[in-house]
Coordinates of C-alpha atoms in Angstrom, one line a residue:
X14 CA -56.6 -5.8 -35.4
X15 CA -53.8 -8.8 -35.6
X16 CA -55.2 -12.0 -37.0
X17 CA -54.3 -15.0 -35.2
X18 CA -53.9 -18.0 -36.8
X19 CA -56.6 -20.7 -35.2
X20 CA -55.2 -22.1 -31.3
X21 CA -52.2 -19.8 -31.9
X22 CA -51.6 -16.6 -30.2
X23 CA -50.4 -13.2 -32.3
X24 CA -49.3 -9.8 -31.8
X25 CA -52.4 -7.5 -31.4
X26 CA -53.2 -3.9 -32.9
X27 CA -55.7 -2.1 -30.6
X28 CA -59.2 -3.3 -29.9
X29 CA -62.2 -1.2 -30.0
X30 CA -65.5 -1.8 -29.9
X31 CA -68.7 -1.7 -32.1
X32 CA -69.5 1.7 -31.2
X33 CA -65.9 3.0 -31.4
X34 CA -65.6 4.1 -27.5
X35 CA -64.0 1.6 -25.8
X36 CA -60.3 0.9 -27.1
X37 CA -58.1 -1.8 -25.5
X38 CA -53.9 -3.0 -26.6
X39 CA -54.1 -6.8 -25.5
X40 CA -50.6 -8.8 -24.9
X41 CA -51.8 -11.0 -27.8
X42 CA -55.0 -12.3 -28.9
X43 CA -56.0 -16.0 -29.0
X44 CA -58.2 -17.4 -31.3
X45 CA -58.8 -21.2 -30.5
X46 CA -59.7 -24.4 -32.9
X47 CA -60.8 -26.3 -30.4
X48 CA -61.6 -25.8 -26.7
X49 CA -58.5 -28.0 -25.2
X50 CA -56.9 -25.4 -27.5
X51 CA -58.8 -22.8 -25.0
X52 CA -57.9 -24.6 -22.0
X53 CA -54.6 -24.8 -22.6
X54 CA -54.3 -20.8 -23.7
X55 CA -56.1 -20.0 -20.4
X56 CA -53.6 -21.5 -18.6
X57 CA -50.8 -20.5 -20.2
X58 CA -52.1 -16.9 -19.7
X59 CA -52.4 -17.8 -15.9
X60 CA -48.4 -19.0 -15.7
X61 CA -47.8 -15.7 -17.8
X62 CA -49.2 -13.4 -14.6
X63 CA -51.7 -12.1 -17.5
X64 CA -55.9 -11.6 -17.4
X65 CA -57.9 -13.2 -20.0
X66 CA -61.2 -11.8 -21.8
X67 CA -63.4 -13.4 -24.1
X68 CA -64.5 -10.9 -26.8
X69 CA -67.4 -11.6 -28.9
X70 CA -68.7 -9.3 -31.9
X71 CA -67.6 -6.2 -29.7
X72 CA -71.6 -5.1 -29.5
X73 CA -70.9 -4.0 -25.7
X74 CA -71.0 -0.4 -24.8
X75 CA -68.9 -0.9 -21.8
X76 CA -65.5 -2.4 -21.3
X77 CA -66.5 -5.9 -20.2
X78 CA -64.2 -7.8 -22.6
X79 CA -61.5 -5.2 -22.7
X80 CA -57.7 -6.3 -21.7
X81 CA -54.4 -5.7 -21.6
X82 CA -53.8 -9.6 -21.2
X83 CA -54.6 -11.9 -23.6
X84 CA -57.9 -11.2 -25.4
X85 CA -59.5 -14.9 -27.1
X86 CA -61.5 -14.1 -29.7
X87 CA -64.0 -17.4 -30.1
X88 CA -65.2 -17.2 -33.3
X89 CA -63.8 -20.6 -34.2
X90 CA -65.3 -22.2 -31.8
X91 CA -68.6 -21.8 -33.5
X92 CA -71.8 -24.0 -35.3
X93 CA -74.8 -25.9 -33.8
X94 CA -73.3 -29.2 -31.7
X95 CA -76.8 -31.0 -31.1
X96 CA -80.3 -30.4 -31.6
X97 CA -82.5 -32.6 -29.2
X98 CA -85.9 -32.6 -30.5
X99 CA -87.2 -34.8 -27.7
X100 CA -85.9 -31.9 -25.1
X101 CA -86.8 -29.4 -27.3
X102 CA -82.8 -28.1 -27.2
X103 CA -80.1 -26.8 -29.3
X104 CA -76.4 -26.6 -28.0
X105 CA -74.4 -24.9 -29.7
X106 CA -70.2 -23.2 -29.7
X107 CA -69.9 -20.4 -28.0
X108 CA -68.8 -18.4 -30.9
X109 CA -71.8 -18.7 -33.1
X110 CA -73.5 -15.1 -34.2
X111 CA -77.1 -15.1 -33.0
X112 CA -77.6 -14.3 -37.1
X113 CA -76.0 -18.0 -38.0
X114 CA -78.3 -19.9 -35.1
X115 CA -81.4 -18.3 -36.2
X116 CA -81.1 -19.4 -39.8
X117 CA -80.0 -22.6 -39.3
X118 CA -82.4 -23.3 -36.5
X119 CA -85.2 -22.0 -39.2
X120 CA -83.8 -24.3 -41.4
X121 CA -84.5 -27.0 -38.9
X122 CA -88.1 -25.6 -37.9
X123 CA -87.3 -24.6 -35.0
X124 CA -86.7 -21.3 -33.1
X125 CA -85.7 -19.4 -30.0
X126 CA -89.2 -18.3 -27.9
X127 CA -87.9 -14.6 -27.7
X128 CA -84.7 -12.7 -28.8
X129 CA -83.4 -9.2 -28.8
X130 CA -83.8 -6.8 -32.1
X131 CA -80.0 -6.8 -33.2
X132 CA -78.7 -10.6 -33.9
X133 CA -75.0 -9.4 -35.0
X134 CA -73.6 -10.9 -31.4
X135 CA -72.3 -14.2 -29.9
X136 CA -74.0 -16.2 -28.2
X137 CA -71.9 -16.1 -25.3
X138 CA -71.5 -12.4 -25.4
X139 CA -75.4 -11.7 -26.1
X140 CA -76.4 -13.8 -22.9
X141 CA -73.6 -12.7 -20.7
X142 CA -74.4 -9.5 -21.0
X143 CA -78.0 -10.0 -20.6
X144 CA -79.1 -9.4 -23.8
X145 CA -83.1 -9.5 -24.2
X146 CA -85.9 -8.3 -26.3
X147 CA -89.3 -7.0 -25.4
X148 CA -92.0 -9.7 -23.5
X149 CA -94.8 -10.2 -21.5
X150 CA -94.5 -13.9 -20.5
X151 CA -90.7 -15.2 -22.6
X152 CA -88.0 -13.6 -21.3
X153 CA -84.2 -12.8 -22.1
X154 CA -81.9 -14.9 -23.9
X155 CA -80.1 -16.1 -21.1
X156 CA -83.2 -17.3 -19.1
X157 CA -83.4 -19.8 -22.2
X158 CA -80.6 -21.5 -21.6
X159 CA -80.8 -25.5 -20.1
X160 CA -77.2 -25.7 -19.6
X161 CA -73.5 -24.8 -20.3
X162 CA -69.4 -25.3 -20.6
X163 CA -67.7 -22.5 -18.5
X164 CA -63.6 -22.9 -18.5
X165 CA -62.7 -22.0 -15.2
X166 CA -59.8 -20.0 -13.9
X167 CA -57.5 -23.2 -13.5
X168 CA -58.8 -24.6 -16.8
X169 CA -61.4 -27.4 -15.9
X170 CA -64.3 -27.4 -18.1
X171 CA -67.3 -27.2 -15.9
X172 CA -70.8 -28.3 -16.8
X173 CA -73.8 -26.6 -15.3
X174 CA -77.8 -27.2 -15.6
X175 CA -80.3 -26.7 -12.9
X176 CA -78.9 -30.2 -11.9
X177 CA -75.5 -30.4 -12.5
X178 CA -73.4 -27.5 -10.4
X179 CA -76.8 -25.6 -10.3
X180 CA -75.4 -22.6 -7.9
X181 CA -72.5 -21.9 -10.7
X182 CA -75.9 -22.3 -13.8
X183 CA -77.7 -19.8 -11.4
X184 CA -74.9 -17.3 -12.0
X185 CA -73.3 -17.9 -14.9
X186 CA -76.0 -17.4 -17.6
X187 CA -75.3 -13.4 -17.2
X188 CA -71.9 -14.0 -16.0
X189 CA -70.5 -10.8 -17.1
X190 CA -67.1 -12.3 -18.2
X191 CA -66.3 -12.6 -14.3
X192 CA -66.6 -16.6 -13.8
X193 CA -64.7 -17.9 -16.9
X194 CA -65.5 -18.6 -20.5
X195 CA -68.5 -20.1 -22.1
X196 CA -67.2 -22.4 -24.6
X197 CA -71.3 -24.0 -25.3
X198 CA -74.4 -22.9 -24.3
X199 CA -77.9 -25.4 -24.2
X200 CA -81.1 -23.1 -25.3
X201 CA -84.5 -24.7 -25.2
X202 CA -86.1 -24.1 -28.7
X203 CA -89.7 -24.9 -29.8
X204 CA -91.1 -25.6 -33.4
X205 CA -91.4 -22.1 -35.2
X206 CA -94.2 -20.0 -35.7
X207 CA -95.3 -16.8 -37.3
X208 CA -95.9 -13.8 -35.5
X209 CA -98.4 -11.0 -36.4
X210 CA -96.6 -7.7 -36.4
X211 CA -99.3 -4.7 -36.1
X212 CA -96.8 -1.2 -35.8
X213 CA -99.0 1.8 -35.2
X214 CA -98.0 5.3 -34.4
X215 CA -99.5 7.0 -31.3
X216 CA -99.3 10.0 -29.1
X217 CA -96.7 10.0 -26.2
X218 CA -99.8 10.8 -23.5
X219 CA -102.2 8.0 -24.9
X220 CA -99.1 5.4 -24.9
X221 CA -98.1 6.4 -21.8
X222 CA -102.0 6.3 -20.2
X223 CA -102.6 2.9 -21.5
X224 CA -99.2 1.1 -21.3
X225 CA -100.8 -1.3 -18.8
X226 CA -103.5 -2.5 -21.0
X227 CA -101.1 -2.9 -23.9
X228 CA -98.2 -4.7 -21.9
X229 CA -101.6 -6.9 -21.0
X230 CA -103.5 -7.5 -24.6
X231 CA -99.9 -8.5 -26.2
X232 CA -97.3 -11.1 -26.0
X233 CA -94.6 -8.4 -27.2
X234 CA -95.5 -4.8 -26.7
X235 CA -92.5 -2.1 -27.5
X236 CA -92.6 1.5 -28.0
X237 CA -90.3 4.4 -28.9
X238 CA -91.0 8.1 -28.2
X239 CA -89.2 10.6 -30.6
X240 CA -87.5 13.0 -28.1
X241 CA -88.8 16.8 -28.8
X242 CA -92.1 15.7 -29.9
X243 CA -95.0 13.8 -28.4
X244 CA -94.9 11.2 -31.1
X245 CA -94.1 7.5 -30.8
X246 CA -94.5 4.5 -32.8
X247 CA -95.6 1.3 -31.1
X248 CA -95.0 -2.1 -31.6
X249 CA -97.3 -5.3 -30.6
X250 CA -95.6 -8.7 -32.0
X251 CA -98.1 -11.6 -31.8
X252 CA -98.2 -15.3 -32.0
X253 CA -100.6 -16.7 -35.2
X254 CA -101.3 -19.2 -37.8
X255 CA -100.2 -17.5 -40.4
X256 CA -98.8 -17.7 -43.7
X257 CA -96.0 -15.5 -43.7
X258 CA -97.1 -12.2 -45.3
X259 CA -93.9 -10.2 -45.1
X260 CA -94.0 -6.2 -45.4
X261 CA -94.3 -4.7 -49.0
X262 CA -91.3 -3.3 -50.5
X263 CA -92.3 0.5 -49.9
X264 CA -93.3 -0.2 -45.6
X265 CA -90.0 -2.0 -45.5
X266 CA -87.6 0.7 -47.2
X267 CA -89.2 2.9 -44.7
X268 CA -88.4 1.2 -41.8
X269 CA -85.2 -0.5 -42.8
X270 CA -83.5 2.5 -44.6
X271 CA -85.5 6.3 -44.0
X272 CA -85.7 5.5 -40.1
X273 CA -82.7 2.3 -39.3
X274 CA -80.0 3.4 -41.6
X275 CA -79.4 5.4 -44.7
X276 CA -81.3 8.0 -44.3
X277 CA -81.5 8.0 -40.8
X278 CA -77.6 8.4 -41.0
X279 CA -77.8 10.7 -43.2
X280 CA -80.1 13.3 -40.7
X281 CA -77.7 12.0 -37.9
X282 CA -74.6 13.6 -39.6
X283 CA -76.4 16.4 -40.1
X284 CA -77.9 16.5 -36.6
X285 CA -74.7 16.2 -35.2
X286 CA -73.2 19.3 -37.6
X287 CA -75.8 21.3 -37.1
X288 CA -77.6 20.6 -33.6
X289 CA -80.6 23.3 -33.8
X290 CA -81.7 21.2 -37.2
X291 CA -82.5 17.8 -34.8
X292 CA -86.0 18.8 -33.2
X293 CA -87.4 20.0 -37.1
X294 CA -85.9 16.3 -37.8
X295 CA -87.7 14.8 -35.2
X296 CA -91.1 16.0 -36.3
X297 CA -90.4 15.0 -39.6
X298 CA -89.3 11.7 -38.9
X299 CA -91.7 11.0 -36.2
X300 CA -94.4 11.4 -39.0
X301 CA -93.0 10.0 -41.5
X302 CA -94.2 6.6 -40.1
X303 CA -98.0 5.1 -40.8
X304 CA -99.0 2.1 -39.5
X305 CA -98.5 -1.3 -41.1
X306 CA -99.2 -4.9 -39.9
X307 CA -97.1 -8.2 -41.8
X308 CA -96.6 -11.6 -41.0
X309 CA -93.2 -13.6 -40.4
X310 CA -91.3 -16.0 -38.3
X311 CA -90.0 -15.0 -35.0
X312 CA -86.5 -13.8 -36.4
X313 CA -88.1 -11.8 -39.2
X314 CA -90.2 -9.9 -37.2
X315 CA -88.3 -9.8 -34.0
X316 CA -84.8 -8.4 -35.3
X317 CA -83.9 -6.0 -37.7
X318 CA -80.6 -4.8 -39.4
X319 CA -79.0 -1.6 -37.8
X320 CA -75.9 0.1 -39.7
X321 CA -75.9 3.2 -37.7
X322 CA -73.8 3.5 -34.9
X323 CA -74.6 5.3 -31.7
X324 CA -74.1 4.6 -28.1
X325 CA -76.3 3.6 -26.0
X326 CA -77.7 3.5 -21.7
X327 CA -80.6 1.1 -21.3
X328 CA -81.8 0.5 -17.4
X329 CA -84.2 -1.8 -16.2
X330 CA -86.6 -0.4 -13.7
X331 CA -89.8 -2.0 -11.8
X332 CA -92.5 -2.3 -14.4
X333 CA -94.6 0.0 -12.2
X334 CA -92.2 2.9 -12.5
X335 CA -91.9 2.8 -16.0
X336 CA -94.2 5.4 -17.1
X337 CA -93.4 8.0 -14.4
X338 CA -89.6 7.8 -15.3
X339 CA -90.4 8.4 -19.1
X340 CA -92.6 11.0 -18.3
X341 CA -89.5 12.8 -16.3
X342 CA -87.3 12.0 -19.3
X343 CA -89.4 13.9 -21.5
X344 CA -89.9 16.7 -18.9
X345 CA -86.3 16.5 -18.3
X346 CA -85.3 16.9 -22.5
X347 CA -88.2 19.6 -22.9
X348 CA -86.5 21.9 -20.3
X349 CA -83.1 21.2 -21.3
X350 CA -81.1 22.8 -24.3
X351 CA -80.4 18.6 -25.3
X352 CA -80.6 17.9 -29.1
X353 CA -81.3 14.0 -28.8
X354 CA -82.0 12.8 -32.5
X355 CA -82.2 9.0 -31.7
X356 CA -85.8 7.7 -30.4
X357 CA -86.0 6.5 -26.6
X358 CA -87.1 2.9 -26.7
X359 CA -89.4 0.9 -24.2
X360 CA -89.7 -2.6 -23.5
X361 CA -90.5 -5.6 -21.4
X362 CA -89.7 -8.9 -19.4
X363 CA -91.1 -10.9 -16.6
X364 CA -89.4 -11.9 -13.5
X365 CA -86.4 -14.2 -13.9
X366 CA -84.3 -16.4 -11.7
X367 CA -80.7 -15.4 -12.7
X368 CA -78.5 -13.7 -10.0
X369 CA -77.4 -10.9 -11.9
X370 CA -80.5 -10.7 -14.8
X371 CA -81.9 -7.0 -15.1
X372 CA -84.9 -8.6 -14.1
X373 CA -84.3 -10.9 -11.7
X374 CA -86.9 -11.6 -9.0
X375 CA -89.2 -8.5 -10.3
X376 CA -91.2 -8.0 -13.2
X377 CA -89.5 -5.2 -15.1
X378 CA -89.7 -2.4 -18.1
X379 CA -86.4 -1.0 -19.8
X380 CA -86.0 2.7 -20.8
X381 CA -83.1 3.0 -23.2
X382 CA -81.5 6.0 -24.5
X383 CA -79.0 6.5 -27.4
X384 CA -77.1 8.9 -29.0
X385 CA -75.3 8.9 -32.5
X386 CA -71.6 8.0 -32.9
X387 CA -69.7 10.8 -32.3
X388 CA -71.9 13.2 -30.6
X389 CA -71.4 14.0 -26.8
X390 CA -74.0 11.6 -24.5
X391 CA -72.4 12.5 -21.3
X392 CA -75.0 15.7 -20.3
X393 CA -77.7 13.7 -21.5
X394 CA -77.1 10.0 -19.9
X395 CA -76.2 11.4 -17.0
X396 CA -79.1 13.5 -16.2
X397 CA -81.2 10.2 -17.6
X398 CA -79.2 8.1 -15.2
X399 CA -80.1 10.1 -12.4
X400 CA -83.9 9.4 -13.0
X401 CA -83.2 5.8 -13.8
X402 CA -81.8 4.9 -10.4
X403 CA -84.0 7.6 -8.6
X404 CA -86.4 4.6 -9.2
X405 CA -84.4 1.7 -8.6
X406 CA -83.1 0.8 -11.8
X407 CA -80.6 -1.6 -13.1
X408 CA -78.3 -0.6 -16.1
X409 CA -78.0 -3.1 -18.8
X410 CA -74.3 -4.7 -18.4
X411 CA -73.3 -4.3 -21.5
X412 CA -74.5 -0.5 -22.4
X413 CA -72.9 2.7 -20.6
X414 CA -73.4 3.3 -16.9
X415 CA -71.7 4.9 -14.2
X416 CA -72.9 2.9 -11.3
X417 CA -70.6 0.4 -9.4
X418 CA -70.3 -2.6 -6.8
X419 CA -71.7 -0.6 -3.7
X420 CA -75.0 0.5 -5.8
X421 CA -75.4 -3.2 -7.2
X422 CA -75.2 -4.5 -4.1
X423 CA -78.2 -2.4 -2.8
X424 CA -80.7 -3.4 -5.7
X425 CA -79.4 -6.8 -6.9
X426 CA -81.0 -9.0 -3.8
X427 CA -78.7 -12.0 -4.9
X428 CA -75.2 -9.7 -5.8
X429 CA -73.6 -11.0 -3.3
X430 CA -74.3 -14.9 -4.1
X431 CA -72.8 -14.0 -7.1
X432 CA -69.5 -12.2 -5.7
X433 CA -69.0 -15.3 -3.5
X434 CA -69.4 -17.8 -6.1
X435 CA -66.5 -15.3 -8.1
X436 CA -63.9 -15.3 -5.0
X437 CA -64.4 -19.7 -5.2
X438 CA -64.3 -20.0 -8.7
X439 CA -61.6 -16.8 -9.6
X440 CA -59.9 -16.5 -6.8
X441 CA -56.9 -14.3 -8.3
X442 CA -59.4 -12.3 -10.6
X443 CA -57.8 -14.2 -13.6
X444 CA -60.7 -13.2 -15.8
X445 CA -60.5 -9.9 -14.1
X446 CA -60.1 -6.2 -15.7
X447 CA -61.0 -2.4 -15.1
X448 CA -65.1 -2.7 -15.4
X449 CA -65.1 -5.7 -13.5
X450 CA -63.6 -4.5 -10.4
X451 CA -65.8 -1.5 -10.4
X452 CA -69.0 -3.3 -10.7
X453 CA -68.1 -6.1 -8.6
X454 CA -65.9 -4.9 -6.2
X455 CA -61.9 -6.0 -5.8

């Protein structure tokens, strides 16, 4: 798209995202040096009768930051701000990439207590999305943050922590886009230390039989189930004292290239040519893996690199419906004439206290489906989706749903604290756009 030259405003080509299915033609695009520079765009937009969105790395699956308006790109605004070892925080720009914090907090010795697999996103995008990994006891990214900088609809800079304008810092830290934008967000970070990464592969039934107990024995249990088979691979990340013992050269082209990215795009595009090839793939594939145990710090173990595209629904249900909702998923794809070549991935959090977190106020698992770039999804989300919220689930903001404000409303105890604190803080829906007002409401 347009570059804009930093706290100047340009003409803009069309923006898509990541994943290539969302597309938006903003007014211009903003990309500020400062975040007066910010303030002062916002409300230049607001005398201009156009919406504003904050796009970060374009990860989202939905339209969340799309815009006809003016789209400010933050990437400027970006860098660590102060690290507060007596607090044990870091603040840092909103515009830093997840990648960028996690080195230099390494650098430092120190690290995030959890964090999500893919580290190519803003901060402020990764958290206002809801953005998590897998855990039994640390949660999302967003229920680590201490505080942050919102610029509000008439372009004050508002401060929030559990003490200062704590019903706006109850909201805000999955905000959506919908409140303002995040110009600085406080994490709490703690010294690093290794983890113990033990990846096994194991049959769908004994996974899905003993989920319970593994969920218990681990501090970071995840598993993926190769659709077409009853194969998965499971993975159990643990805190210990290390040294770092990283994974051989041979384990680690396995996982990062034959089943992450060159290869695995390689049996995408042809899965995608040639649909009837994908289940022979998946057998393949699925056995292709053995099981292999290495040593790292959290970032190392936690995230990996992913070049292949696909698109992807992820809904958080009750932890206790987890396994009967994968169990009709894989009924569901064995009946069906589907050819799903991308593994369906489980994982964890515990109960939050963010208004609109995926697991606020319940303990909850995450079922998430994907499908390569370029293939249809629709037939197969949507008869996932209709198992998801057959059990109460919540979509991940930031990954394809078709649910809106009515359904929120019914299993989001606290939607409509968050809806109320919208109408005081964005009254005329300056931050507003098409997803918004169909998740929220007008």
């Amino acid at each position: 798209m347009g570059t804009a030259t930093a706290g100047r405003s340009s003409r803009a080509t069309a923006w898509h995202n990541w994943a290539g299915n969302v597309t938006a033609t903003p007014a211009r695009v903003v990309t500020p040096a400062s975040v007066g520079e910010l303030q002062e765009a916002v409300r230049r937009a607001a005398e201009d009768g156009l919406k504003v969105k904050a796009v970060g790395t374009g990860h989202s699956f939905t339209a969340a930051a799309a815009t006809d308006g003016v789209l400010v790109r933050p990437q400027a605004l970006a860098g660590i701000r102060e690290i507060d070892r007596t607090a044990g925080t870091v603040t840092v720009a909103a515009g830093t990439v997840l990648k960028d914090l996690n080195t230099a907090l390494a650098r430092e010795g120190l690290s995030l207590t959890n964090m999500g697999d893919i580290m190519e996103q803003t901060v402020s995008g990764a958290t206002s999305t809801g953005t998590h990994g897998t855990g039994r006891d640390s949660a999302s990214i967003a229920a680590q943050i201490r505080a942050l900088e919102l610029v509000t609809a008439d372009g004050r800079l508002l401060t929030c922590s559990e003490k200062e304008n704590p019903d706006v810092f109850a909201a805000a830290r999955i905000g959506i886009g919908a409140l303002g934008i995040v110009t600085a967000i406080t994490f709490a970070v703690e010294p690093v230390f290794f983890l113990t990464a033990r990846e096994e592969p194991m049959g769908f039934d004994r996974v899905t039989a003993e989920f319970e107990q593994h969920f218990a024995e681990n501090e970071h249990f995840e598993f993926y189930w190769f659709p077409h088979t009853g194969n998965c691979n499971t993975k159990r990340n643990n805190r210990s004292q290390g040294p770092a013992a990283p994974p051989g050269a041979v384990s680690a082209w396995v996982e990062d290239e034959l089943l992450s990215n060159g290869v695995f795009q390689a049996v995408n595009s042809l899965g995608r040519a040639v649909p009837a090839t994908i289940p022979s793939i998946a057998r393949i594939a699925s056995r292709a893996l053995s099981a292999r145990t290495y040593t790292d710090i959290p970032y190392k173990v936690f995230t990996s690199p992913r070049r292949v595209r696909f698109v992807e629904m992820e809904y958080a249900l009750p932890r206790e419906r987890i396994v009967e909702a994968l169990r009709e998923l894989k009924s569901m794809v064995d009946r069906s004439g589907l050819r799903v070549s991308f593994p369906v991935e489980v994982r964890t959090a515990p109960a939050d206290d963010i208004a609109l977190s995926t697991a606020s106020g319940r303990e909850t698992a995450y079922i998430a489906v994907h499908m390569y770039k370029g293939t249809p999804y629709q037939a197969y989300f949507t008869a996932a989706e209709r198992i998801f919220t057959a059990h109460g689930g919540r979509p991940h903001w930031g990954k394809v749903h078709t649910r809106d404000a009515e359904y929120f409303a019914g299993v989001y105890p606290r939607f409509g604290e968050f809806t109320a604190l919208r109408d005081r803080l964005d009254p005329d829906r300056l931050f507003g756009n098409d997803y918004l007002r169909r998740v929220l409401g007008a």
